[in-house]
Short mmCIF file of C-alpha atoms in Angstrom, two decimals:
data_model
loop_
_atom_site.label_atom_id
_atom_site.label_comp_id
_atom_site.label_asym_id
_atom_site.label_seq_id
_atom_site.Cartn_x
_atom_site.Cartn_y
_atom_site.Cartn_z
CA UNK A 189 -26.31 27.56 105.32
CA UNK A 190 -24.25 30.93 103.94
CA UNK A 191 -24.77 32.30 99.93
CA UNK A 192 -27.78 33.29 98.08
CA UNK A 193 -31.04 31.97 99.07
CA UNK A 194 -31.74 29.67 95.70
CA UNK A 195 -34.80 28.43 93.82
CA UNK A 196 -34.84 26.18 90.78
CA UNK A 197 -34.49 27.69 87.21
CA UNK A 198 -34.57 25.98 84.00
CA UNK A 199 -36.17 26.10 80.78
CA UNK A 200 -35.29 25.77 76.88
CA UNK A 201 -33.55 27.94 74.18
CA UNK A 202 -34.59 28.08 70.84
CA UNK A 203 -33.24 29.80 67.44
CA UNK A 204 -35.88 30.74 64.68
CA UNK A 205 -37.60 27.82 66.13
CA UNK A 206 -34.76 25.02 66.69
CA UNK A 207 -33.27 24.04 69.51
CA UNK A 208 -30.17 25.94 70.78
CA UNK A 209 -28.08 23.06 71.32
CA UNK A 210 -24.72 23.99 73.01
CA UNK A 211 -25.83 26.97 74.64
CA UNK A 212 -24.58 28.46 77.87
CA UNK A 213 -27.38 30.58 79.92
CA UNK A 214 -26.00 33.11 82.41
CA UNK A 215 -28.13 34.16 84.80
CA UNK A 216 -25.63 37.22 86.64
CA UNK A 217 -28.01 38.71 89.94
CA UNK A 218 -27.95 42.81 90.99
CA UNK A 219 -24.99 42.87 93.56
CA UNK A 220 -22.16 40.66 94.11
CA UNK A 221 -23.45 37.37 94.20
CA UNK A 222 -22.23 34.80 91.98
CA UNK A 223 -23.46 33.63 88.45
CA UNK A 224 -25.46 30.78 87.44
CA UNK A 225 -24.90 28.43 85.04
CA UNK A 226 -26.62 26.02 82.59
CA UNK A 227 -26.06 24.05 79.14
CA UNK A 228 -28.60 23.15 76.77
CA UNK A 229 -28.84 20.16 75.75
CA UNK A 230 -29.63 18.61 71.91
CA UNK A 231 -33.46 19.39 72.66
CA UNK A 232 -32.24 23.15 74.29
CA UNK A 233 -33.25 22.39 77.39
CA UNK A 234 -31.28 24.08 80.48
CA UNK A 235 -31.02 23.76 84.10
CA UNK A 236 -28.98 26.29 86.22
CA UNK A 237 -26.34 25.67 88.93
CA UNK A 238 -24.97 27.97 91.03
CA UNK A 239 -21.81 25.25 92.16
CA UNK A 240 -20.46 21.90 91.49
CA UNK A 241 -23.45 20.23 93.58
CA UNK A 242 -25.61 23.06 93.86
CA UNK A 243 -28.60 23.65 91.43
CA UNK A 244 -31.10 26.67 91.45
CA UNK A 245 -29.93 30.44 90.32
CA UNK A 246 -30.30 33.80 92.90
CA UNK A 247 -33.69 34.74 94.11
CA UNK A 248 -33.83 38.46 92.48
CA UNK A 249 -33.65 40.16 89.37
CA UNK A 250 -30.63 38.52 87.08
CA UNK A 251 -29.36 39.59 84.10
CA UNK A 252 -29.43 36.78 81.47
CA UNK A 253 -26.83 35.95 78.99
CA UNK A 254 -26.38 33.87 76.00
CA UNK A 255 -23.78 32.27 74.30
CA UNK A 256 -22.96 29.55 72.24
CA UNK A 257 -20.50 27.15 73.71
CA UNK A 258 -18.30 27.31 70.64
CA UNK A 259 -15.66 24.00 71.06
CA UNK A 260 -19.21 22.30 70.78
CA UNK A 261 -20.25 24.24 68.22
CA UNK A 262 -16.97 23.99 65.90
CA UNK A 263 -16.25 27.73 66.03
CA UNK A 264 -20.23 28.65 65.28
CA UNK A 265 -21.38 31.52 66.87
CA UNK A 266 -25.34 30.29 67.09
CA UNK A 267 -26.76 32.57 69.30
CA UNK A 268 -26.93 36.88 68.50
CA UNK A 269 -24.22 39.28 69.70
CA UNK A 270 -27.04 41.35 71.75
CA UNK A 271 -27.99 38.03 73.49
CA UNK A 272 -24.14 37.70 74.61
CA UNK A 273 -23.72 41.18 76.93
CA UNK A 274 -27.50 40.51 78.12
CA UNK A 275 -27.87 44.19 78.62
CA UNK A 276 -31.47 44.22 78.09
CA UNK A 277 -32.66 40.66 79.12
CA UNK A 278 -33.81 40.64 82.69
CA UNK A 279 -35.36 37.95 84.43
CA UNK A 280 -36.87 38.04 87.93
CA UNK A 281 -36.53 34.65 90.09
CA UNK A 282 -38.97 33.84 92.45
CA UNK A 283 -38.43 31.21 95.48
CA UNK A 284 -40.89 28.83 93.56
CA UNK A 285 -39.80 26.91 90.55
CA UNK A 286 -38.85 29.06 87.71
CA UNK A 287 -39.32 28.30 84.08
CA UNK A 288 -37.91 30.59 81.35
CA UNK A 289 -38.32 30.09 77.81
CA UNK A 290 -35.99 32.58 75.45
CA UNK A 291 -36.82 32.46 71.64
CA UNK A 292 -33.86 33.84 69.50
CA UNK A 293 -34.17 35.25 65.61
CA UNK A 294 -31.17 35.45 63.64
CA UNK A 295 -33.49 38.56 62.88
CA UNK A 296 -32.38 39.64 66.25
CA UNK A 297 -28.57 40.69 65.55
#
């Protein structure tokens, strides 16, 4: 098997305590390796893929991302600007399951 090794990620976005419905969470990995991706759902819930078919995120440090999804959202930007160029939101991934929680403010922007 060729790519990244992979290990599950997932988790749940919330804003000033709500759920972050319609969320996309970018996890981007030091080097070249590809992104991965996940959606929350109505309760902000995520799960990252790396592929069509293939679940889990890099094994490494990632640089996370957030950003509201906004043809779901009606044009709404939900989630802070900082959130969106993830420039200080690191996340290490481990080869055991991986749960990561992020809790946005509006206070945040």
């Amino acid at each position: 098997k060729s790519g990244p090794q992979l290990a599950p990620v997932s988790g749940r976005v919330t804003l000033d305590g709500e759920p972050a419905y319609a969320t996309e969470v970018m996890f981007y990995p030091e080097g070249e390796k590809s992104p991965s991706v996940g959606r929350t759902d109505r309760d902000g819930r995520y799960k990252l893929r790396y592929k069509r078919g293939v679940e889990g995120g890099s094994v490494g440090r990632n640089v996370v991302r957030l950003k509201t999804i906004t043809e779901v959202s009606r044009g709404k930007q939900l989630v802070p600007k900082r959130f969106i160029t993830g420039s200080d939101l690191r996340r290490q991934v481990t080869a055991d399951g991986n749960t990561f929680d992020f809790e946005l403010s509006k206070l945040d922007e």
